[in-house]
Amino acid sequence: MIMNGLQNISEIKKCPVQYVLAINDTLNVISGKWKLPILASILYGNYRYKDIQTNIDKITPRMLSKELKELELNGVITRNVYDSTPVRIEYKMTESGKNILTVLDAMVDWGVSHRKSTLKHSD
Amino acid sequence: MIMNGLQNISEIKKCPVQYVLAINDTLNVISGKWKLPILASILYGNYRYKDIQTNIDKITPRMLSKELKELELNGVITRNVYDSTPVRIEYKMTESGKNILTVLDAMVDWGVSHRKSTLKHSD
DNA sequence: ATTTTTACTATACAAAAGTATATCAATATA
DNA sequence: TATATTGATATACTTTTGTATAGTAAAAAT
C-alpha cells in the first residue's frame, strides 16, 4: 500500500517503478468510453458478441471488436470458441479480470464521498 | 460496495446510477496522460506551476494549465494566490483530493497481482 | 431458394486529446 | 537598461479515439 494514514510527505516519496507500471496497467483496462460498459455487460451475464452489442446498444461493431480484442490481450477476458453447431463464441472474465471489481469498489467509494464533500449540484 | 465475495451473478445485478456516476467522476480525475503525474508531483511537494513543470519536464505549459484548471474545477486541487511580492501561486490537494490515494492503492494492488497472474514478459 | 442471424472486417470520417512553438505581462535581477 | 523568471495564453498542427456506414462469410430458419 502507498498510503496508510500518512502524516508527512516523506512517507509518500517512495513510489517504485513497479507501482507506476501497475497503475498504468489498471488504467489501460478501465479507461476509454466502452471498457467499463463491456466489462459490466459480461459480468452481468452477457457472454456472446451479439448479447453484449444488444445490451450496450449504442456501441458500433468496430468498437466492440476492438475493445474485446484489447481486453483479451490484456488478460482480462477470454474468447472461447465452442465447436458446437452453430459455432458459439463466448467472452468471459478471467479470474484476475473479476478482481478488477475491487478497483471499481474503491472508485465508487471515492466518487461518492467526493461528491458529498464538494456538493456539486451543477454538472 | 459492489462486491463482497460474490458467488453468483444476481449479487452484481444491482448497480445504482449513483455508482456509475461516481465511477465516472473518479475516472475523470485520473485518466489522461498527465493527471497522475501532476497529482503525484503536487503530493510530492511541488506546489508551484514552475516546480510542477520542471518536475514533470516533458509537459507543455498548455497541457499543464489545462489539467490544473480541470483538477481545480473537479475539486481535487486548489489554486491559491499569495499576495506577496512577487505574487506566489500554489496548487495544493484538497482533503478529498488526498483521498484519491485509496483508489491508487487499489489500482496498484490489482495491477501487481494481475501482472503476477498473467506473467507477461512481453509488452 | 431466400432471408435472417451471428460475428465480425473495411473504409472513410469526425472529434477529442496531446504536441510544438511562439508570445506575453508583471516583476526581479544584473 | 537589458535579461531572466514566473505563470501563464495563442495558434497551428498531429495523433489517438471514437463514429458512421457498408459489407462479408458461414450457417440456420422460413
Coordinates of N, CA, C and O in Angstrom, one line a residue, chain A residues 1-4 6 9 12-13 18-27 29-32 36 42-45 47 73-76 94 96-115 117-118 120 123, chain B residues 1-4 6 9 12-13 18-27 29-32 36 42-45 47 73-76 94 96-115 117-118 120 123:
Chain A
M1 N 0.8 -1.2 0.0 CA 0.0 0.0 0.0 C 0.9 1.3 0.0 O 1.9 1.3 0.7
I2 N 0.4 2.3 -0.7 CA 1.1 3.5 -0.8 C 0.8 4.3 0.5 O 1.7 4.8 1.2
M3 N -0.5 4.4 0.8 CA -0.9 5.2 1.9 C -1.5 4.5 3.1 O -2.3 3.6 2.9
N4 N -1.0 4.8 4.2 CA -1.7 4.2 5.4 C -1.7 5.3 6.5 O -1.0 5.3 7.5
L6 N -0.9 8.7 6.1 CA 0.3 9.4 6.1 C 0.2 10.8 6.7 O -0.8 11.5 6.6
I9 N 5.0 14.3 4.0 CA 5.3 14.0 2.6 C 6.3 12.9 2.5 O 6.3 12.1 1.6
I12 N 5.4 9.4 1.4 CA 4.9 9.2 0.1 C 6.0 9.2 -1.0 O 5.8 8.8 -2.1
K13 N 7.2 9.6 -0.6 CA 8.3 9.7 -1.5 C 8.6 8.4 -2.3 O 9.0 8.5 -3.4
Q18 N 7.6 -0.2 -10.3 CA 6.6 -1.3 -10.4 C 5.2 -0.8 -10.1 O 4.2 -1.2 -10.8
Y19 N 5.0 0.1 -9.1 CA 3.7 0.7 -8.8 C 3.2 1.5 -10.0 O 2.0 1.5 -10.3
V20 N 4.1 2.3 -10.5 CA 3.7 3.1 -11.7 C 3.2 2.2 -12.8 O 2.1 2.5 -13.4
L21 N 3.9 1.2 -13.1 CA 3.6 0.3 -14.2 C 2.2 -0.4 -13.8 O 1.3 -0.5 -14.7
A22 N 2.1 -0.8 -12.6 CA 0.8 -1.4 -12.1 C -0.4 -0.5 -12.3 O -1.4 -0.9 -12.8
I23 N -0.2 0.7 -11.9 CA -1.3 1.7 -12.1 C -1.6 1.9 -13.6 O -2.8 2.0 -13.9
N24 N -0.6 2.0 -14.4 CA -0.9 2.2 -15.8 C -1.6 1.0 -16.4 O -2.5 1.1 -17.2
D25 N -1.2 -0.2 -16.0 CA -1.9 -1.4 -16.4 C -3.4 -1.3 -16.1 O -4.2 -1.6 -16.9
T26 N -3.6 -1.0 -14.9 CA -5.0 -0.9 -14.4 C -5.8 0.2 -15.2 O -6.9 -0.1 -15.6
L27 N -5.2 1.3 -15.4 CA -5.8 2.4 -16.1 C -6.1 1.9 -17.5 O -7.2 2.2 -18.1
V29 N -6.9 -0.9 -18.6 CA -8.0 -1.8 -18.6 C -9.4 -1.1 -18.4 O -10.4 -1.6 -18.9
I30 N -9.4 0.0 -17.7 CA -10.7 0.6 -17.4 C -10.9 2.0 -18.1 O -12.0 2.5 -18.1
S31 N -9.9 2.5 -18.8 CA -10.2 3.8 -19.4 C -10.6 3.7 -20.9 O -10.3 2.7 -21.6
G32 N -11.2 4.7 -21.4 CA -11.9 4.7 -22.7 C -13.4 4.6 -22.5 O -13.9 4.2 -21.4
L36 N -15.6 -0.1 -19.5 CA -16.4 -0.4 -18.3 C -17.8 -1.0 -18.7 O -18.2 -2.0 -18.2
I42 N -20.5 -8.1 -19.5 CA -20.0 -9.5 -19.4 C -20.2 -10.0 -18.0 O -20.7 -11.1 -17.8
L43 N -19.9 -9.2 -17.0 CA -20.1 -9.6 -15.6 C -21.6 -9.8 -15.3 O -22.0 -10.7 -14.5
Y44 N -22.4 -9.1 -16.0 CA -23.8 -9.2 -15.8 C -24.4 -10.5 -16.4 O -25.5 -10.9 -16.1
G45 N -23.6 -11.1 -17.3 CA -24.0 -12.4 -17.9 C -24.2 -12.4 -19.4 O -24.6 -13.4 -19.9
Y47 N -22.4 -13.0 -22.5 CA -21.2 -13.6 -22.9 C -20.9 -13.5 -24.4 O -19.8 -13.5 -24.8
L73 N -6.3 -9.4 -24.9 CA -4.8 -9.3 -25.0 C -4.3 -8.9 -23.6 O -3.2 -9.4 -23.2
N74 N -5.0 -8.2 -22.8 CA -4.6 -7.7 -21.5 C -5.0 -8.7 -20.4 O -4.8 -8.5 -19.2
G75 N -5.5 -9.9 -20.8 CA -5.7 -10.9 -19.8 C -6.9 -10.7 -18.9 O -7.0 -11.3 -17.9
V76 N -7.8 -9.9 -19.4 CA -9.0 -9.5 -18.5 C -10.2 -10.4 -18.9 O -11.0 -10.8 -18.0
T94 N -11.6 -13.4 -16.9 CA -10.7 -14.3 -16.3 C -10.8 -14.1 -14.8 O -11.5 -13.1 -14.3
S96 N -8.5 -13.1 -12.8 CA -7.9 -11.8 -12.5 C -8.8 -10.7 -12.9 O -8.9 -9.7 -12.2
G97 N -9.5 -10.9 -14.0 CA -10.4 -9.9 -14.5 C -11.5 -9.6 -13.5 O -11.9 -8.4 -13.3
K98 N -12.0 -10.6 -12.9 CA -13.1 -10.4 -12.0 C -12.7 -9.6 -10.8 O -13.5 -8.8 -10.3
N99 N -11.4 -9.7 -10.4 CA -10.9 -8.9 -9.3 C -10.8 -7.4 -9.5 O -10.7 -6.7 -8.6
I100 N -11.0 -7.0 -10.8 CA -11.0 -5.6 -11.1 C -12.1 -4.9 -10.3 O -12.1 -3.7 -10.1
L101 N -13.1 -5.7 -9.9 CA -14.2 -5.1 -9.1 C -13.7 -4.4 -7.8 O -14.3 -3.5 -7.3
T102 N -12.6 -4.9 -7.3 CA -12.1 -4.3 -6.1 C -11.7 -2.8 -6.4 O -11.8 -1.9 -5.6
V103 N -11.1 -2.6 -7.6 CA -10.8 -1.3 -8.0 C -12.0 -0.4 -8.2 O -12.1 0.7 -7.8
L104 N -13.0 -1.0 -8.8 CA -14.3 -0.3 -9.1 C -14.9 0.1 -7.7 O -15.5 1.2 -7.6
D105 N -14.8 -0.8 -6.7 CA -15.3 -0.5 -5.4 C -14.6 0.7 -4.9 O -15.3 1.6 -4.3
A106 N -13.3 0.8 -5.0 CA -12.6 1.9 -4.5 C -13.0 3.2 -5.2 O -13.1 4.3 -4.6
M107 N -13.3 3.0 -6.5 CA -13.6 4.2 -7.3 C -15.0 4.7 -6.9 O -15.3 5.9 -6.8
V108 N -15.9 3.8 -6.7 CA -17.3 4.1 -6.2 C -17.2 4.9 -4.9 O -17.8 5.9 -4.7
D109 N -16.4 4.3 -3.9 CA -16.3 4.9 -2.6 C -15.8 6.3 -2.7 O -16.3 7.2 -2.1
W110 N -14.7 6.5 -3.4 CA -14.1 7.8 -3.5 C -15.1 8.8 -4.2 O -15.3 9.9 -3.8
G111 N -15.6 8.3 -5.3 CA -16.5 9.1 -6.1 C -17.7 9.6 -5.3 O -18.1 10.8 -5.3
V112 N -18.3 8.7 -4.6 CA -19.5 9.1 -3.7 C -19.1 10.1 -2.7 O -19.7 11.1 -2.5
S113 N -18.0 9.8 -2.0 CA -17.6 10.7 -0.9 C -17.1 12.0 -1.4 O -17.3 13.1 -0.8
H114 N -16.5 12.0 -2.5 CA -16.0 13.2 -3.2 C -17.2 14.1 -3.6 O -17.2 15.3 -3.4
R115 N -18.2 13.5 -4.1 CA -19.5 14.2 -4.5 C -20.1 14.8 -3.3 O -20.5 16.0 -3.3
S117 N -18.5 15.7 -0.5 CA -17.7 16.7 0.0 C -17.7 18.0 -0.8 O -17.4 19.1 -0.3
T118 N -17.9 17.9 -2.1 CA -17.9 19.1 -2.9 C -19.3 19.6 -3.2 O -19.5 20.7 -3.6
K120 N -21.5 19.2 -5.4 CA -21.8 19.8 -6.8 C -23.2 19.4 -7.3 O -23.5 18.3 -7.5
D123 N -23.8 19.8 -13.0 CA -22.9 19.0 -13.9 C -23.4 19.2 -15.3 O -23.3 18.4 -16.1
Chain B
M1 N -20.5 -0.9 -1.3 CA -19.6 -1.7 -2.1 C -20.4 -2.6 -3.1 O -21.4 -3.1 -2.7
I2 N -19.8 -2.7 -4.2 CA -20.4 -3.6 -5.2 C -20.2 -5.0 -4.9 O -21.1 -5.8 -4.9
M3 N -19.0 -5.3 -4.6 CA -18.6 -6.7 -4.4 C -18.1 -7.0 -3.0 O -17.3 -6.3 -2.5
N4 N -18.7 -8.1 -2.5 CA -18.1 -8.6 -1.2 C -18.1 -10.1 -1.3 O -18.9 -10.8 -0.6
L6 N -18.7 -12.1 -4.1 CA -19.9 -12.6 -4.7 C -19.8 -14.0 -5.3 O -18.8 -14.4 -5.8
I9 N -24.2 -14.3 -10.1 CA -24.4 -13.0 -10.8 C -25.4 -12.1 -10.2 O -25.3 -10.9 -10.3
I12 N -24.6 -9.1 -8.4 CA -23.9 -8.0 -9.0 C -24.9 -7.1 -9.8 O -24.6 -6.0 -10.3
K13 N -26.1 -7.7 -10.0 CA -27.1 -7.0 -10.8 C -27.5 -5.6 -10.4 O -27.8 -4.8 -11.2
Q18 N -26.1 6.1 -9.3 CA -25.1 6.9 -8.4 C -23.7 6.3 -8.5 O -22.7 7.0 -8.6
Y19 N -23.6 4.9 -8.5 CA -22.4 4.3 -8.6 C -21.7 4.5 -9.9 O -20.5 4.7 -10.0
V20 N -22.5 4.5 -11.0 CA -21.9 4.7 -12.3 C -21.4 6.2 -12.4 O -20.3 6.4 -12.9
L21 N -22.2 7.1 -11.9 CA -21.7 8.5 -11.8 C -20.4 8.6 -11.0 O -19.5 9.3 -11.5
A22 N -20.4 8.0 -9.9 CA -19.2 8.0 -9.0 C -18.0 7.5 -9.7 O -16.9 8.1 -9.7
I23 N -18.1 6.4 -10.4 CA -17.0 5.8 -11.1 C -16.5 6.7 -12.2 O -15.3 6.9 -12.4
N24 N -17.5 7.3 -12.9 CA -17.1 8.3 -14.0 C -16.4 9.5 -13.4 O -15.4 10.0 -14.0
D25 N -16.8 10.0 -12.3 CA -16.1 11.1 -11.6 C -14.7 10.7 -11.4 O -13.8 11.5 -11.7
T26 N -14.5 9.6 -10.8 CA -13.2 9.1 -10.4 C -12.3 8.9 -11.6 O -11.2 9.4 -11.7
L27 N -12.9 8.3 -12.7 CA -12.1 8.2 -13.9 C -11.7 9.5 -14.5 O -10.6 9.6 -15.0
V29 N -10.9 12.1 -13.0 CA -9.9 12.7 -12.2 C -8.5 12.1 -12.5 O -7.5 12.7 -12.4
I30 N -8.5 10.8 -12.9 CA -7.2 10.1 -13.0 C -6.9 9.7 -14.5 O -5.8 9.3 -14.7
S31 N -7.8 9.9 -15.4 CA -7.4 9.5 -16.7 C -6.9 10.6 -17.6 O -7.2 11.7 -17.4
G32 N -6.2 10.2 -18.6 CA -5.4 11.2 -19.4 C -3.9 11.0 -19.1 O -3.6 10.5 -18.1
L36 N -2.2 11.9 -13.4 CA -1.5 11.3 -12.3 C -0.1 11.9 -12.1 O 0.2 12.1 -10.9
I42 N 2.3 17.2 -7.1 CA 1.8 18.0 -6.0 C 1.9 17.3 -4.7 O 2.4 17.9 -3.7
L43 N 1.5 16.1 -4.7 CA 1.6 15.3 -3.4 C 3.0 15.2 -3.0 O 3.3 15.1 -1.8
Y44 N 4.0 15.2 -3.9 CA 5.4 15.1 -3.6 C 5.9 16.4 -3.0 O 6.9 16.4 -2.3
G45 N 5.2 17.4 -3.2 CA 5.6 18.7 -2.6 C 5.9 19.8 -3.5 O 6.3 20.9 -3.2
Y47 N 4.4 22.6 -5.3 CA 3.1 23.3 -5.3 C 3.0 24.4 -6.4 O 1.9 24.7 -6.8
L73 N -11.4 22.6 -11.0 CA -12.8 22.6 -11.3 C -13.4 21.3 -10.7 O -14.6 21.4 -10.2
N74 N -12.7 20.2 -10.7 CA -13.2 19.0 -10.1 C -13.0 18.9 -8.6 O -13.3 17.8 -8.1
G75 N -12.5 19.9 -8.0 CA -12.4 19.9 -6.5 C -11.3 19.0 -6.0 O -11.3 18.6 -4.8
V76 N -10.3 18.7 -6.8 CA -9.2 17.8 -6.4 C -8.0 18.6 -5.9 O -7.3 18.2 -5.0
T94 N -6.9 19.1 -2.3 CA -7.9 19.3 -1.3 C -7.9 18.0 -0.4 O -7.3 17.1 -0.7
S96 N -10.3 16.0 0.0 CA -10.9 15.0 -0.8 C -9.9 14.5 -1.8 O -9.9 13.3 -2.1
G97 N -9.2 15.4 -2.4 CA -8.2 15.1 -3.4 C -7.1 14.1 -2.8 O -6.8 13.1 -3.5
K98 N -6.7 14.3 -1.6 CA -5.7 13.4 -1.0 C -6.2 12.0 -0.9 O -5.5 11.1 -1.0
N99 N -7.5 11.9 -0.7 CA -8.1 10.5 -0.5 C -8.1 9.7 -1.8 O -8.4 8.5 -1.8
I100 N -7.8 10.3 -2.9 CA -7.7 9.6 -4.2 C -6.6 8.5 -4.1 O -6.6 7.5 -4.8
L101 N -5.7 8.7 -3.1 CA -4.7 7.7 -2.9 C -5.3 6.3 -2.6 O -4.6 5.3 -2.9
T102 N -6.4 6.3 -2.0 CA -7.1 5.0 -1.7 C -7.4 4.2 -3.0 O -7.2 3.0 -3.1
V103 N -7.8 5.0 -4.1 CA -8.1 4.4 -5.4 C -6.8 4.0 -6.0 O -6.7 2.8 -6.5
L104 N -5.7 4.8 -5.9 CA -4.4 4.4 -6.5 C -3.9 3.1 -5.8 O -3.3 2.3 -6.4
D105 N -4.1 3.0 -4.5 CA -3.7 1.8 -3.7 C -4.4 0.6 -4.4 O -3.7 -0.4 -4.6
A106 N -5.7 0.7 -4.6 CA -6.4 -0.4 -5.2 C -5.9 -0.7 -6.6 O -5.8 -1.9 -6.9
M107 N -5.6 0.3 -7.3 CA -5.0 0.1 -8.7 C -3.7 -0.6 -8.6 O -3.4 -1.5 -9.5
V108 N -2.8 -0.2 -7.7 CA -1.5 -0.8 -7.5 C -1.7 -2.3 -7.2 O -1.1 -3.2 -7.8
D109 N -2.6 -2.5 -6.2 CA -2.8 -3.9 -5.8 C -3.3 -4.8 -6.9 O -2.7 -5.9 -7.2
W110 N -4.3 -4.3 -7.7 CA -4.8 -5.1 -8.8 C -3.7 -5.3 -9.8 O -3.5 -6.4 -10.3
G111 N -3.1 -4.2 -10.2 CA -2.1 -4.2 -11.3 C -1.0 -5.2 -11.0 O -0.5 -6.0 -11.8
V112 N -0.5 -5.1 -9.7 CA 0.6 -6.0 -9.3 C 0.2 -7.5 -9.4 O 0.9 -8.3 -10.0
S113 N -1.0 -7.8 -8.8 CA -1.4 -9.2 -8.8 C -1.8 -9.6 -10.2 O -1.6 -10.8 -10.5
H114 N -2.3 -8.7 -11.0 CA -2.7 -9.1 -12.4 C -1.4 -9.4 -13.2 O -1.4 -10.4 -13.9
R115 N -0.4 -8.7 -13.0 CA 0.9 -8.9 -13.6 C 1.4 -10.3 -13.2 O 1.9 -11.0 -14.1
S117 N -0.3 -12.8 -12.2 CA -1.2 -13.9 -12.7 C -1.1 -14.1 -14.2 O -1.3 -15.2 -14.7
T118 N -0.7 -13.1 -14.9 CA -0.6 -13.3 -16.4 C 0.9 -13.5 -16.8 O 1.1 -13.9 -17.9
K120 N 3.2 -11.6 -17.9 CA 3.6 -11.1 -19.2 C 5.0 -10.5 -19.2 O 5.2 -9.5 -18.5
D123 N 5.7 -6.7 -23.4 CA 4.8 -5.5 -23.5 C 5.2 -4.7 -24.7 O 4.8 -3.6 -25.0

